[in-house]
């Protein structure tokens, strides 16, 4: 009797893929979707059937397609790609920044994704706060302080969580 091969069985691998909380996407080398984990489907607002009917290009923000395509071409050619940022279109029309990592095994690309929109927003919010606080701490006149606030108003009023608070 031979010893069992190390690693997970095909059943365990499939179960892990469909039970994971991570966004995973498997692509063919011609960039068509082979399968997607349920969190990816939920994130994009697309049904798994619809995802498999479309090439991945349908989910990538048009301005990012050239960079995305060239990055995956480099991956197909054997280069190692550990991390790249691409905007993804949601079913509801929103655009989210997504961090991708990908590996090629034979003719298949295995991708792990994470939503980067919130941390990008937090960085923008932090920069806005620093700019406004610098104006205040430098004892700039009220017009300059208000100009700093106006400059960052879009960042201050948008994002995943926003609160307007006025203290006198």
PDB file of C-alpha atoms in Angstrom:
ATOM      1  CA  UNK A   1       0.000   0.000   0.000  1.00  0.00           C
ATOM      2  CA  UNK A   2       1.452   3.390  -0.994  1.00  0.00           C
ATOM      3  CA  UNK A   3       1.511   6.374   1.307  1.00  0.00           C
ATOM      4  CA  UNK A   4      -1.009   9.125   0.536  1.00  0.00           C
ATOM      5  CA  UNK A   5       0.365  12.151  -1.294  1.00  0.00           C
ATOM      6  CA  UNK A   6       0.967  15.179   0.944  1.00  0.00           C
ATOM      7  CA  UNK A   7      -1.350  18.177   0.655  1.00  0.00           C
ATOM      8  CA  UNK A   8      -5.072  18.635   0.313  1.00  0.00           C
ATOM      9  CA  UNK A   9      -7.306  16.457  -1.785  1.00  0.00           C
ATOM     10  CA  UNK A  10      -9.177  18.023  -4.703  1.00  0.00           C
ATOM     11  CA  UNK A  11     -12.359  17.981  -2.591  1.00  0.00           C
ATOM     12  CA  UNK A  12     -10.661  19.828   0.269  1.00  0.00           C
ATOM     13  CA  UNK A  13      -9.167  22.369  -2.138  1.00  0.00           C
ATOM     14  CA  UNK A  14     -12.560  23.048  -3.745  1.00  0.00           C
ATOM     15  CA  UNK A  15     -14.219  23.329  -0.335  1.00  0.00           C
ATOM     16  CA  UNK A  16     -11.542  25.768   0.876  1.00  0.00           C
ATOM     17  CA  UNK A  17     -11.993  27.890  -2.254  1.00  0.00           C
ATOM     18  CA  UNK A  18     -15.760  28.132  -1.810  1.00  0.00           C
ATOM     19  CA  UNK A  19     -15.689  28.555   1.988  1.00  0.00           C
ATOM     20  CA  UNK A  20     -12.889  31.124   2.232  1.00  0.00           C
ATOM     21  CA  UNK A  21     -13.565  34.706   3.312  1.00  0.00           C
ATOM     22  CA  UNK A  22     -10.922  35.923   0.843  1.00  0.00           C
ATOM     23  CA  UNK A  23     -11.548  37.293  -2.624  1.00  0.00           C
ATOM     24  CA  UNK A  24     -10.006  34.820  -5.037  1.00  0.00           C
ATOM     25  CA  UNK A  25     -10.189  34.720  -8.808  1.00  0.00           C
ATOM     26  CA  UNK A  26      -8.852  32.084 -11.185  1.00  0.00           C
ATOM     27  CA  UNK A  27      -8.191  33.184 -14.763  1.00  0.00           C
ATOM     28  CA  UNK A  28      -7.116  31.403 -17.911  1.00  0.00           C
ATOM     29  CA  UNK A  29      -4.035  32.793 -19.638  1.00  0.00           C
ATOM     30  CA  UNK A  30      -6.346  34.489 -22.148  1.00  0.00           C
ATOM     31  CA  UNK A  31      -7.846  36.391 -19.148  1.00  0.00           C
ATOM     32  CA  UNK A  32     -11.220  34.671 -19.040  1.00  0.00           C
ATOM     33  CA  UNK A  33     -12.674  33.837 -15.637  1.00  0.00           C
ATOM     34  CA  UNK A  34     -12.504  30.170 -14.684  1.00  0.00           C
ATOM     35  CA  UNK A  35     -13.904  30.552 -11.183  1.00  0.00           C
ATOM     36  CA  UNK A  36     -14.333  33.125  -8.436  1.00  0.00           C
ATOM     37  CA  UNK A  37     -14.755  32.748  -4.707  1.00  0.00           C
ATOM     38  CA  UNK A  38     -18.125  33.809  -3.272  1.00  0.00           C
ATOM     39  CA  UNK A  39     -16.582  36.895  -1.558  1.00  0.00           C
ATOM     40  CA  UNK A  40     -15.428  38.182  -4.977  1.00  0.00           C
ATOM     41  CA  UNK A  41     -18.956  37.755  -6.362  1.00  0.00           C
ATOM     42  CA  UNK A  42     -20.456  39.525  -3.340  1.00  0.00           C
ATOM     43  CA  UNK A  43     -17.861  42.329  -3.517  1.00  0.00           C
ATOM     44  CA  UNK A  44     -18.529  43.059  -7.184  1.00  0.00           C
ATOM     45  CA  UNK A  45     -22.291  42.517  -6.870  1.00  0.00           C
ATOM     46  CA  UNK A  46     -22.157  40.042  -9.758  1.00  0.00           C
ATOM     47  CA  UNK A  47     -23.566  36.531  -9.808  1.00  0.00           C
ATOM     48  CA  UNK A  48     -21.017  33.785 -10.386  1.00  0.00           C
ATOM     49  CA  UNK A  49     -22.832  32.876 -13.629  1.00  0.00           C
ATOM     50  CA  UNK A  50     -22.374  36.413 -14.961  1.00  0.00           C
ATOM     51  CA  UNK A  51     -18.702  36.486 -13.964  1.00  0.00           C
ATOM     52  CA  UNK A  52     -18.002  33.326 -15.941  1.00  0.00           C
ATOM     53  CA  UNK A  53     -19.802  34.676 -19.004  1.00  0.00           C
ATOM     54  CA  UNK A  54     -17.445  37.662 -19.305  1.00  0.00           C
ATOM     55  CA  UNK A  55     -13.719  38.154 -19.726  1.00  0.00           C
ATOM     56  CA  UNK A  56     -12.065  39.831 -16.752  1.00  0.00           C
ATOM     57  CA  UNK A  57     -11.716  43.005 -18.869  1.00  0.00           C
ATOM     58  CA  UNK A  58     -15.412  43.718 -18.217  1.00  0.00           C
ATOM     59  CA  UNK A  59     -14.649  44.272 -14.510  1.00  0.00           C
ATOM     60  CA  UNK A  60     -11.551  46.441 -14.917  1.00  0.00           C
ATOM     61  CA  UNK A  61     -11.893  50.236 -15.057  1.00  0.00           C
ATOM     62  CA  UNK A  62     -11.132  51.236 -18.668  1.00  0.00           C
ATOM     63  CA  UNK A  63      -8.245  53.609 -17.793  1.00  0.00           C
ATOM     64  CA  UNK A  64      -6.548  50.781 -15.859  1.00  0.00           C
ATOM     65  CA  UNK A  65      -6.886  48.110 -18.552  1.00  0.00           C
ATOM     66  CA  UNK A  66      -3.555  48.801 -20.343  1.00  0.00           C
ATOM     67  CA  UNK A  67      -1.592  48.539 -17.073  1.00  0.00           C
ATOM     68  CA  UNK A  68      -3.599  45.513 -15.919  1.00  0.00           C
ATOM     69  CA  UNK A  69      -3.166  43.739 -19.237  1.00  0.00           C
ATOM     70  CA  UNK A  70       0.576  44.409 -19.441  1.00  0.00           C
ATOM     71  CA  UNK A  71       1.050  43.284 -15.828  1.00  0.00           C
ATOM     72  CA  UNK A  72      -0.722  39.990 -16.471  1.00  0.00           C
ATOM     73  CA  UNK A  73       1.170  39.566 -19.756  1.00  0.00           C
ATOM     74  CA  UNK A  74       4.413  39.897 -17.793  1.00  0.00           C
ATOM     75  CA  UNK A  75       3.075  37.280 -15.361  1.00  0.00           C
ATOM     76  CA  UNK A  76       2.228  34.937 -18.247  1.00  0.00           C
ATOM     77  CA  UNK A  77       5.783  35.420 -19.516  1.00  0.00           C
ATOM     78  CA  UNK A  78       7.205  34.158 -16.239  1.00  0.00           C
ATOM     79  CA  UNK A  79       7.790  37.359 -14.257  1.00  0.00           C
ATOM     80  CA  UNK A  80       6.750  37.321 -10.609  1.00  0.00           C
ATOM     81  CA  UNK A  81       4.039  39.842  -9.741  1.00  0.00           C
ATOM     82  CA  UNK A  82       3.416  40.286  -6.053  1.00  0.00           C
ATOM     83  CA  UNK A  83       1.174  43.334  -5.861  1.00  0.00           C
ATOM     84  CA  UNK A  84      -0.550  45.806  -8.163  1.00  0.00           C
ATOM     85  CA  UNK A  85      -3.464  48.214  -7.803  1.00  0.00           C
ATOM     86  CA  UNK A  86      -6.331  48.209 -10.296  1.00  0.00           C
ATOM     87  CA  UNK A  87      -9.747  49.826 -10.125  1.00  0.00           C
ATOM     88  CA  UNK A  88     -12.645  47.373 -10.435  1.00  0.00           C
ATOM     89  CA  UNK A  89     -16.173  48.219 -11.613  1.00  0.00           C
ATOM     90  CA  UNK A  90     -18.990  47.079  -9.338  1.00  0.00           C
ATOM     91  CA  UNK A  91     -22.430  46.032 -10.581  1.00  0.00           C
ATOM     92  CA  UNK A  92     -23.912  49.196  -9.002  1.00  0.00           C
ATOM     93  CA  UNK A  93     -21.530  51.440 -10.979  1.00  0.00           C
ATOM     94  CA  UNK A  94     -19.120  52.194  -8.129  1.00  0.00           C
ATOM     95  CA  UNK A  95     -15.391  51.942  -8.704  1.00  0.00           C
ATOM     96  CA  UNK A  96     -13.143  50.395  -6.047  1.00  0.00           C
ATOM     97  CA  UNK A  97      -9.357  50.292  -5.852  1.00  0.00           C
ATOM     98  CA  UNK A  98      -8.317  46.664  -5.508  1.00  0.00           C
ATOM     99  CA  UNK A  99      -4.906  45.290  -4.562  1.00  0.00           C
ATOM    100  CA  UNK A 100      -4.102  42.228  -6.659  1.00  0.00           C
ATOM    101  CA  UNK A 101      -1.482  39.571  -6.239  1.00  0.00           C
ATOM    102  CA  UNK A 102      -1.185  36.815  -8.803  1.00  0.00           C
ATOM    103  CA  UNK A 103       0.733  33.646  -9.530  1.00  0.00           C
ATOM    104  CA  UNK A 104       0.900  31.586 -12.686  1.00  0.00           C
ATOM    105  CA  UNK A 105       0.833  27.801 -12.601  1.00  0.00           C
ATOM    106  CA  UNK A 106       0.923  26.231 -16.055  1.00  0.00           C
ATOM    107  CA  UNK A 107      -1.816  27.976 -18.071  1.00  0.00           C
ATOM    108  CA  UNK A 108      -3.733  29.321 -15.082  1.00  0.00           C
ATOM    109  CA  UNK A 109      -3.471  32.595 -13.177  1.00  0.00           C
ATOM    110  CA  UNK A 110      -4.397  32.469  -9.485  1.00  0.00           C
ATOM    111  CA  UNK A 111      -5.308  35.884  -8.096  1.00  0.00           C
ATOM    112  CA  UNK A 112      -5.867  37.121  -4.562  1.00  0.00           C
ATOM    113  CA  UNK A 113      -7.625  40.464  -4.186  1.00  0.00           C
ATOM    114  CA  UNK A 114      -8.319  42.926  -1.398  1.00  0.00           C
ATOM    115  CA  UNK A 115     -10.351  46.138  -1.381  1.00  0.00           C
ATOM    116  CA  UNK A 116      -7.903  49.021  -1.103  1.00  0.00           C
ATOM    117  CA  UNK A 117     -10.480  51.817  -1.350  1.00  0.00           C
ATOM    118  CA  UNK A 118     -10.892  52.322   2.373  1.00  0.00           C
ATOM    119  CA  UNK A 119      -7.187  52.587   3.211  1.00  0.00           C
ATOM    120  CA  UNK A 120      -6.642  54.916   0.236  1.00  0.00           C
ATOM    121  CA  UNK A 121      -9.489  57.049   1.568  1.00  0.00           C
ATOM    122  CA  UNK A 122      -7.953  56.969   5.072  1.00  0.00           C
ATOM    123  CA  UNK A 123      -4.614  58.160   3.678  1.00  0.00           C
ATOM    124  CA  UNK A 124      -6.399  60.999   1.855  1.00  0.00           C
ATOM    125  CA  UNK A 125      -8.310  61.866   5.034  1.00  0.00           C
ATOM    126  CA  UNK A 126      -5.088  61.884   7.075  1.00  0.00           C
ATOM    127  CA  UNK A 127      -3.428  64.219   4.547  1.00  0.00           C
ATOM    128  CA  UNK A 128      -6.472  66.524   4.591  1.00  0.00           C
ATOM    129  CA  UNK A 129      -6.440  66.684   8.401  1.00  0.00           C
ATOM    130  CA  UNK A 130      -2.707  67.410   8.462  1.00  0.00           C
ATOM    131  CA  UNK A 131      -3.060  70.199   5.908  1.00  0.00           C
ATOM    132  CA  UNK A 132      -5.931  71.833   7.792  1.00  0.00           C
ATOM    133  CA  UNK A 133      -4.266  71.426  11.198  1.00  0.00           C
ATOM    134  CA  UNK A 134      -1.021  72.885   9.819  1.00  0.00           C
ATOM    135  CA  UNK A 135      -2.951  75.979   8.723  1.00  0.00           C
ATOM    136  CA  UNK A 136      -4.420  76.324  12.204  1.00  0.00           C
ATOM    137  CA  UNK A 137      -1.156  75.645  14.049  1.00  0.00           C
ATOM    138  CA  UNK A 138       0.710  78.081  11.817  1.00  0.00           C
ATOM    139  CA  UNK A 139      -1.814  80.717  12.884  1.00  0.00           C
ATOM    140  CA  UNK A 140      -2.820  81.427   9.320  1.00  0.00           C
ATOM    141  CA  UNK A 141      -5.714  83.807   8.855  1.00  0.00           C
ATOM    142  CA  UNK A 142      -9.256  82.459   8.632  1.00  0.00           C
ATOM    143  CA  UNK A 143      -9.364  82.745   4.829  1.00  0.00           C
ATOM    144  CA  UNK A 144      -6.326  80.479   4.491  1.00  0.00           C
ATOM    145  CA  UNK A 145      -7.766  77.961   6.954  1.00  0.00           C
ATOM    146  CA  UNK A 146     -11.090  77.917   5.100  1.00  0.00           C
ATOM    147  CA  UNK A 147      -9.222  77.542   1.794  1.00  0.00           C
ATOM    148  CA  UNK A 148      -7.496  74.446   3.204  1.00  0.00           C
ATOM    149  CA  UNK A 149     -10.872  73.052   4.305  1.00  0.00           C
ATOM    150  CA  UNK A 150     -12.433  73.750   0.889  1.00  0.00           C
ATOM    151  CA  UNK A 151      -9.475  72.164  -0.883  1.00  0.00           C
ATOM    152  CA  UNK A 152     -10.152  68.901   0.964  1.00  0.00           C
ATOM    153  CA  UNK A 153     -13.951  69.078   1.210  1.00  0.00           C
ATOM    154  CA  UNK A 154     -14.576  66.181  -1.196  1.00  0.00           C
ATOM    155  CA  UNK A 155     -12.320  63.877   0.816  1.00  0.00           C
ATOM    156  CA  UNK A 156     -13.808  65.046   4.097  1.00  0.00           C
ATOM    157  CA  UNK A 157     -17.399  64.453   2.931  1.00  0.00           C
ATOM    158  CA  UNK A 158     -17.014  61.121   1.130  1.00  0.00           C
ATOM    159  CA  UNK A 159     -15.685  57.702   1.839  1.00  0.00           C
ATOM    160  CA  UNK A 160     -16.897  54.641   3.637  1.00  0.00           C
ATOM    161  CA  UNK A 161     -17.695  56.507   6.868  1.00  0.00           C
ATOM    162  CA  UNK A 162     -18.067  60.217   7.269  1.00  0.00           C
ATOM    163  CA  UNK A 163     -19.185  62.455  10.047  1.00  0.00           C
ATOM    164  CA  UNK A 164     -19.485  66.217  10.001  1.00  0.00           C
ATOM    165  CA  UNK A 165     -18.904  67.795  13.379  1.00  0.00           C
ATOM    166  CA  UNK A 166     -18.836  71.472  14.113  1.00  0.00           C
ATOM    167  CA  UNK A 167     -17.597  72.710  17.451  1.00  0.00           C
ATOM    168  CA  UNK A 168     -17.620  76.314  18.506  1.00  0.00           C
TER     169      UNK A 168
END
